[in-house]
mmCIF file of C-alpha atoms in Angstrom:
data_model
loop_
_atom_site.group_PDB
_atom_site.id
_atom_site.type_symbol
_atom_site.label_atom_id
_atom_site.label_comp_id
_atom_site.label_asym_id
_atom_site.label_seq_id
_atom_site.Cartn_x
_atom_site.Cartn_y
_atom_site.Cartn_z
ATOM 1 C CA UNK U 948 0.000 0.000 0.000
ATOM 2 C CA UNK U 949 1.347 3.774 -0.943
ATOM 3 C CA UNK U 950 2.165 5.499 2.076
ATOM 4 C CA UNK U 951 0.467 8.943 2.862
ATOM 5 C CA UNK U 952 2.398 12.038 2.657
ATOM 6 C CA UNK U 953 3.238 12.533 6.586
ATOM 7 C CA UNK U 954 1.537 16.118 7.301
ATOM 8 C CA UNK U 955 3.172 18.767 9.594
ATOM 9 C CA UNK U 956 1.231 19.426 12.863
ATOM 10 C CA UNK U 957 0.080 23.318 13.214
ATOM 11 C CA UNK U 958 1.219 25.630 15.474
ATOM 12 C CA UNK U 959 -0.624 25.311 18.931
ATOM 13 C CA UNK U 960 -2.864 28.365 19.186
ATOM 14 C CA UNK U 961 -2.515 30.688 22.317
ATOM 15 C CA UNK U 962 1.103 30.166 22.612
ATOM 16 C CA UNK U 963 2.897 33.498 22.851
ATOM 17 C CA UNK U 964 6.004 33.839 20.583
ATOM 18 C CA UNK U 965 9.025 35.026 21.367
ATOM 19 C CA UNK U 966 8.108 38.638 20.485
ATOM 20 C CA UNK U 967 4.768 38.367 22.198
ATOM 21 C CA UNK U 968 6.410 37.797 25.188
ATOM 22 C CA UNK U 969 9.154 40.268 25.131
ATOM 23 C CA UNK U 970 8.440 43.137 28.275
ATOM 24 C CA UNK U 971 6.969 46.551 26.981
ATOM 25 C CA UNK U 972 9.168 49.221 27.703
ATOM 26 C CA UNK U 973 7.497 51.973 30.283
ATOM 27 C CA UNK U 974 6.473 55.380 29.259
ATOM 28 C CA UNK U 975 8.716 57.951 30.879
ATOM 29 C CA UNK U 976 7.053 60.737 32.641
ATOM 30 C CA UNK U 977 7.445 63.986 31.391
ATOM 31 C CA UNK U 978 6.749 67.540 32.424
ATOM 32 C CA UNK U 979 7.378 67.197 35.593
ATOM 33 C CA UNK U 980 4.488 68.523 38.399
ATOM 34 C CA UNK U 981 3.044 70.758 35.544
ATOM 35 C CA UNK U 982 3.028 67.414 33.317
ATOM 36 C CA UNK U 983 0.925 66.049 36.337
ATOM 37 C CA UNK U 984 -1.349 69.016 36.495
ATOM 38 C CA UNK U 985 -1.777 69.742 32.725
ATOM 39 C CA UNK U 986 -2.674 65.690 32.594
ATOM 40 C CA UNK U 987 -5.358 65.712 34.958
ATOM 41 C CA UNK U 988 -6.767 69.421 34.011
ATOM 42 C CA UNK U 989 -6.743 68.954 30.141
ATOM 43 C CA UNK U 990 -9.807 67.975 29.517
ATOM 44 C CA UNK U 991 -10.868 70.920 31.384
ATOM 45 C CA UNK U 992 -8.748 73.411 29.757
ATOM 46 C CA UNK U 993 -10.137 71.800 26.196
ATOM 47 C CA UNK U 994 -13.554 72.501 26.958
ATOM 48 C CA UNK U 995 -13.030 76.077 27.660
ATOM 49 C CA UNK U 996 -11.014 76.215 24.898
ATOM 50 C CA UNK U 997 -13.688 74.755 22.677
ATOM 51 C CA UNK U 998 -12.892 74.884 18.614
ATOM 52 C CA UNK U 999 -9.323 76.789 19.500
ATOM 53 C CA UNK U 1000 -5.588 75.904 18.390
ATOM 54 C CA UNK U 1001 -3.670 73.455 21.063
ATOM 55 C CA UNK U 1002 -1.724 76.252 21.660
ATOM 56 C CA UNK U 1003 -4.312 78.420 23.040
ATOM 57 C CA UNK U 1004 -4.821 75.566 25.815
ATOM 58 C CA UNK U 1005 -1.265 75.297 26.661
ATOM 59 C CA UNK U 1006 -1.051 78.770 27.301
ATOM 60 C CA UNK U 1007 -4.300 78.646 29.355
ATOM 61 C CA UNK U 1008 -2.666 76.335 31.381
ATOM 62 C CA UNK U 1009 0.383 77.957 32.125
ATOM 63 C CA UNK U 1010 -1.256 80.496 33.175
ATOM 64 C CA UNK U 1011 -3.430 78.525 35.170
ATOM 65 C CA UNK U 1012 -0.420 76.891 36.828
ATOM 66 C CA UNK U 1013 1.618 80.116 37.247
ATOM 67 C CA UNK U 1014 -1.214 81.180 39.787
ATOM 68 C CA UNK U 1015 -0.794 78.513 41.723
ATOM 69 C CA UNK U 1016 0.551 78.859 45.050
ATOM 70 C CA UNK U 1017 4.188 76.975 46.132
ATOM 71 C CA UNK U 1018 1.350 75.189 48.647
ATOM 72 C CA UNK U 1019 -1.587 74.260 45.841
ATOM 73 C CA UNK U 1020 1.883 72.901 43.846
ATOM 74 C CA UNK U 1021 3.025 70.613 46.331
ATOM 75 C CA UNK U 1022 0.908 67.692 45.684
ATOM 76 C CA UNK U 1023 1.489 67.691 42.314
ATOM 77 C CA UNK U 1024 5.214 67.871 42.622
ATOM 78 C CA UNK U 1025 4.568 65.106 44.782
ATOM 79 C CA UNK U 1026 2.796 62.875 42.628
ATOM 80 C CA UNK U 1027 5.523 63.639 40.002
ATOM 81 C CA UNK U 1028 7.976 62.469 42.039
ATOM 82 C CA UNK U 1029 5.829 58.688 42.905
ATOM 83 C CA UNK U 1030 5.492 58.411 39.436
ATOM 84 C CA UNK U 1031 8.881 59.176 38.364
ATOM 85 C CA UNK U 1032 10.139 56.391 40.662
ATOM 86 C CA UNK U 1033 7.974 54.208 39.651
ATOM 87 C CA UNK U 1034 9.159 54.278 36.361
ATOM 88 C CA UNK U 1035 12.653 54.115 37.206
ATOM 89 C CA UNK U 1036 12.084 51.002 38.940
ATOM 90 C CA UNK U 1037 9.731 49.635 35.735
ATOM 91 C CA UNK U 1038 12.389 50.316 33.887
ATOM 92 C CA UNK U 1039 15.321 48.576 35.651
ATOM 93 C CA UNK U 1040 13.124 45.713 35.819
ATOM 94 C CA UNK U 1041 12.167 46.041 31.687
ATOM 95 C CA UNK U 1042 16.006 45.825 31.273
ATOM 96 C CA UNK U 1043 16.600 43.229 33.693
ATOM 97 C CA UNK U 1044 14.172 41.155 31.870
ATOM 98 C CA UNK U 1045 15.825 41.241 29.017
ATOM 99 C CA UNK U 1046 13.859 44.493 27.193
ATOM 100 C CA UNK U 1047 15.975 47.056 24.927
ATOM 101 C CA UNK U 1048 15.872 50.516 25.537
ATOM 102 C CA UNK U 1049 14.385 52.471 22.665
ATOM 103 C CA UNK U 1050 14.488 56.054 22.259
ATOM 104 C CA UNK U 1051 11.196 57.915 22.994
ATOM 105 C CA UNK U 1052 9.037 60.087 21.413
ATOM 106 C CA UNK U 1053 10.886 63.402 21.730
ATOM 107 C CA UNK U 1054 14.374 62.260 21.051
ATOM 108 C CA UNK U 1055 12.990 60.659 18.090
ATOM 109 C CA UNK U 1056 11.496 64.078 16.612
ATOM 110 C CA UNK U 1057 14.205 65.695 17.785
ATOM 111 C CA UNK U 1058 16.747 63.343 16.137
ATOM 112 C CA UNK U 1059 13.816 63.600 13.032
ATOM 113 C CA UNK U 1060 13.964 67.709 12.980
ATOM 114 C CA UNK U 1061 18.151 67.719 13.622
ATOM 115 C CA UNK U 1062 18.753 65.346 10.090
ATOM 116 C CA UNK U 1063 16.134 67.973 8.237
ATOM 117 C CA UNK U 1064 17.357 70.712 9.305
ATOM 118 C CA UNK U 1065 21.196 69.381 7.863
ATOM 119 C CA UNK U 1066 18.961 67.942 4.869
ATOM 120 C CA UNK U 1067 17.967 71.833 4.207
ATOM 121 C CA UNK U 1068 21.153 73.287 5.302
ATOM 122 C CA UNK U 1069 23.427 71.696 2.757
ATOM 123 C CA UNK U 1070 20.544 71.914 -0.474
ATOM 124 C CA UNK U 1071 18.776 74.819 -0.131
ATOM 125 C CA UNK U 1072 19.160 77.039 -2.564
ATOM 126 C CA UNK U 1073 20.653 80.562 -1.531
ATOM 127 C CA UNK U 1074 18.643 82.222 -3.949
ATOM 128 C CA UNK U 1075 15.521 81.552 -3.610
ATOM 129 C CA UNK U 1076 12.892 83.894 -1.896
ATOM 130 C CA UNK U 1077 13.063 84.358 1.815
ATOM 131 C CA UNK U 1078 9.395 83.999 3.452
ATOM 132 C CA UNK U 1079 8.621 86.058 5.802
ATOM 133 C CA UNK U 1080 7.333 84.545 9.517
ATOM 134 C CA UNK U 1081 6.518 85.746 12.701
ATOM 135 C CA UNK U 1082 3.616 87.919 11.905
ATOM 136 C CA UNK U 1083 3.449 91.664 12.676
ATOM 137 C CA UNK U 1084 5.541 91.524 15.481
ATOM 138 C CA UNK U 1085 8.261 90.150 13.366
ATOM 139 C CA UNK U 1086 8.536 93.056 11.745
ATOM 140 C CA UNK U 1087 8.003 95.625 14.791
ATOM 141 C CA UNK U 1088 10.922 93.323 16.490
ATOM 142 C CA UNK U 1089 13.294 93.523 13.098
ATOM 143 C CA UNK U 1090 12.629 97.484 12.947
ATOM 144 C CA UNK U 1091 13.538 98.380 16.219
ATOM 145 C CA UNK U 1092 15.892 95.707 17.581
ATOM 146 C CA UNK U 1093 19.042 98.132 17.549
ATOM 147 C CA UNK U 1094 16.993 100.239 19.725
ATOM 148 C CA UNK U 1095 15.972 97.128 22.520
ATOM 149 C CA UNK U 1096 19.449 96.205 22.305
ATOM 150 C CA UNK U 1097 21.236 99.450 23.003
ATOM 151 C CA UNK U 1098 18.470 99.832 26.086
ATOM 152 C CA UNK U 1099 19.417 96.839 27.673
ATOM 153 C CA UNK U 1100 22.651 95.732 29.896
ATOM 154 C CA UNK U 1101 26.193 94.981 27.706
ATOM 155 C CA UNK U 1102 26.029 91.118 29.013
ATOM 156 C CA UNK U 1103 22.317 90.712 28.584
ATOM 157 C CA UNK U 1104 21.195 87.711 26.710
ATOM 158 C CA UNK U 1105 19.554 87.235 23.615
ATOM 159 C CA UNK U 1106 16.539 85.964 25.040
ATOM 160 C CA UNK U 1107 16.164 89.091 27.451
ATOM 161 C CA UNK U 1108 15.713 91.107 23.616
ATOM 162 C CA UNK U 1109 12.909 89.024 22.677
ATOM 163 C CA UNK U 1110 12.020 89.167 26.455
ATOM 164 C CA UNK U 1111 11.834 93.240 25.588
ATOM 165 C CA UNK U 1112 9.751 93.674 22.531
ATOM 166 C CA UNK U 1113 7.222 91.261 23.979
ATOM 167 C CA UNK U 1114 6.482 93.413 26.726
ATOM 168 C CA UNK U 1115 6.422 96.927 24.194
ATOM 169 C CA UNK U 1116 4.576 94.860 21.890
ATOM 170 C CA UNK U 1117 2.049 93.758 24.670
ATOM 171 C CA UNK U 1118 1.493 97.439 25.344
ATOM 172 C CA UNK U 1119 0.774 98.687 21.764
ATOM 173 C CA UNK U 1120 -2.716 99.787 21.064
ATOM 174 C CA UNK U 1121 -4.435 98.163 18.056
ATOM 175 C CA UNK U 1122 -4.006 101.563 16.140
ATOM 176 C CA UNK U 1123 -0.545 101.095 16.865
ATOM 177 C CA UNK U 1124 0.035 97.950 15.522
ATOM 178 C CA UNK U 1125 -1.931 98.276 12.363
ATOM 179 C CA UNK U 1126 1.610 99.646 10.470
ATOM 180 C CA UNK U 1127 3.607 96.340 11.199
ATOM 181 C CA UNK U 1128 0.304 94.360 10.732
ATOM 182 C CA UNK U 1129 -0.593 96.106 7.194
ATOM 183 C CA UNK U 1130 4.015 95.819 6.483
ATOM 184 C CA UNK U 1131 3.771 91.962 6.846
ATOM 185 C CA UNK U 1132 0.833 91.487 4.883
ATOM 186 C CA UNK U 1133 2.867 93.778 1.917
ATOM 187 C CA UNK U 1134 5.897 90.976 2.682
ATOM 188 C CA UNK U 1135 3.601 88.080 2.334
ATOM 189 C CA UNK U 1136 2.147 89.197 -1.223
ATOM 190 C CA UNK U 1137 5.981 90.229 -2.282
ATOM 191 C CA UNK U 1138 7.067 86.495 -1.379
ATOM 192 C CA UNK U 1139 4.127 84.825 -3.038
ATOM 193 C CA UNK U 1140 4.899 86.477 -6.039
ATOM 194 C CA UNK U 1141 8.604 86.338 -5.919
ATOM 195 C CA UNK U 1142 7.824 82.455 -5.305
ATOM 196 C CA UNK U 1143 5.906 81.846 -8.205
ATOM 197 C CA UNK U 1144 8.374 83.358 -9.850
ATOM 198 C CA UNK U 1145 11.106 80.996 -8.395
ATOM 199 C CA UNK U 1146 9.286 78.201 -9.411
ATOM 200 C CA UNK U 1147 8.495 78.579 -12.502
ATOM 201 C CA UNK U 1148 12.331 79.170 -13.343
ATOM 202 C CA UNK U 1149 13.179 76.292 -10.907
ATOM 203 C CA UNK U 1150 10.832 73.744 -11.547
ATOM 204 C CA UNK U 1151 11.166 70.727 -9.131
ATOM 205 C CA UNK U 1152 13.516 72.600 -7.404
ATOM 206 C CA UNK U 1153 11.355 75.285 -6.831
ATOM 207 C CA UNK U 1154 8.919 73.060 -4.946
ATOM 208 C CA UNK U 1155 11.313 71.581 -2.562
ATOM 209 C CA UNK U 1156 12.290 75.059 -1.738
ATOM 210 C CA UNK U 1157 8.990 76.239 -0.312
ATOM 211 C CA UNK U 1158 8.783 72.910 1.131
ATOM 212 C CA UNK U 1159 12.179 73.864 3.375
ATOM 213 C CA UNK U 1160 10.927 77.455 4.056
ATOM 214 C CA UNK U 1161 7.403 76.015 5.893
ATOM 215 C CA UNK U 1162 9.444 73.608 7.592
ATOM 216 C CA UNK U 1163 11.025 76.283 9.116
ATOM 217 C CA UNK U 1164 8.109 77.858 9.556
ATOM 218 C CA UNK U 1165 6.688 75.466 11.875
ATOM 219 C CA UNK U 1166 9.038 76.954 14.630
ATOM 220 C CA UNK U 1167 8.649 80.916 13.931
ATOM 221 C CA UNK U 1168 5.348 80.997 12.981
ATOM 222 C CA UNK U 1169 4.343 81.862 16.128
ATOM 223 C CA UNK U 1170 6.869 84.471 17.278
ATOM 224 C CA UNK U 1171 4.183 87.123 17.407
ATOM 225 C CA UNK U 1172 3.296 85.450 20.586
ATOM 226 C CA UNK U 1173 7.008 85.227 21.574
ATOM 227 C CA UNK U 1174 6.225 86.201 25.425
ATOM 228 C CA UNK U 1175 4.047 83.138 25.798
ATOM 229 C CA UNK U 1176 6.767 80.797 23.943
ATOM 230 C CA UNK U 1177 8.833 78.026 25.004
ATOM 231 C CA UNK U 1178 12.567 79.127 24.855
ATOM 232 C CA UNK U 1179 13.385 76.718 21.727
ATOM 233 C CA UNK U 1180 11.339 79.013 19.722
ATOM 234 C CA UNK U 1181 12.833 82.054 20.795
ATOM 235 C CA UNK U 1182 15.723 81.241 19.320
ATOM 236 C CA UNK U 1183 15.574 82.303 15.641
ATOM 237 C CA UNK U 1184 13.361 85.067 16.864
ATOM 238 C CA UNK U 1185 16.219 86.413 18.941
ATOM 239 C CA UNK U 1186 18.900 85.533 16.931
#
């Protein structure tokens, strides 16, 4: 009698594989107490915020936590600090197990943002048009920087300029502002035309040069609200 091909028994189901099993690495808390208190009060801060930019919550909440007492801080400090060990001791126990360390979010983007930013350095083109960023009050802080400067201490830093026109901008009336306001808008058409230009002479090259000036954009866009900004987008502002 022919004998029947021998068949190859499946896989038991339910049995983790190797990379099934392998320990998830733990989240490392960031922020510190504010972290803690922007975690447990954003929903909050998004409802009064309702159909407004991110940004426009963040700043809610800093303000929010600036009021806050050394007293009303303590137990969030506190909680930062249970959680914070907590995950140091997850974490010496996802290494002990065996787990690699990966790199988290923030290094990643930051690691992401430091290879474009050499990308753009070494092919932009020199030539093409500059566009223009930071709103009105990029152009009140470009037309009287000299003056800030000169006002302000020999060893001051560049932040304390920035630091400056925020405050003078802050206490511009509307009427006031409407020349800078009405300047930028005159910059904007001048680069959108100047662009179109560019790219019609450029062609692909002209595309991937607009593409590099938003990218840039996305940290000076909102120097007009420079007093309210983290310091890592102050710099170009101030520089």
């Amino acid at each position: 009698s022919s004998l029947k091909p021998r068949r190859s028994l499946p896989h038991a189901r339910g049995v983790p594989t190797s990379s099934a099993m392998a320990p998830e690495q733990p989240k490392r808390p960031a922020g510190g107490a504010y972290g803690i208190f922007m975690s447990e009060k954003r929903a909050e801060f998004t409802k009064q915020c309702a159909g407004q930019k991110a940004s426009v919550v963040a700043k809610l909440a800093g303000e929010k936590w600036k009021a806050l007492s050394a007293e009303q801080k303590a137990p969030y400090e506190k909680k930062f600090v249970e959680v914070k060990a907590k995950f140091d001791k997850d974490m010496a126990a996802f290494l002990a197990a065996g787990g690699v360390k990966q790199k988290g979010t923030m290094a990643l983007r930051a690691e992401k943002r430091k290879a474009k930013e050499g990308k753009a350095k070494k092919e932009k083109d020199p030539n093409a048009p500059k566009k223009p960023v930071g709103g009105a009050y990029g152009v009140f802080l470009s037309e009287n920087r000299e003056k800030i400067v000169e006002s302000l201490p020999k060893d001051h830093k560049i932040t304390d300029v920035t630091k400056a026109a925020g405050e003078q901008w802050k206490k511009l009336s509307a009427s006031a502002k409407k020349p800078f306001e009405d300047s930028f808008a005159q910059k904007q058409k001048e680069y959108k035309a100047a662009m179109e230009a560019y790219r019609k002479a450029k062609g692909d090259a002209g595309e991937e040069a607009e593409e590099d000036e938003e990218a840039e954009e996305e940290e000076e866009e909102e120097v007009a609200e420079q007093a309210d900004m983290p310091k890592k987008k102050l710099r170009k502002a101030g520089a």
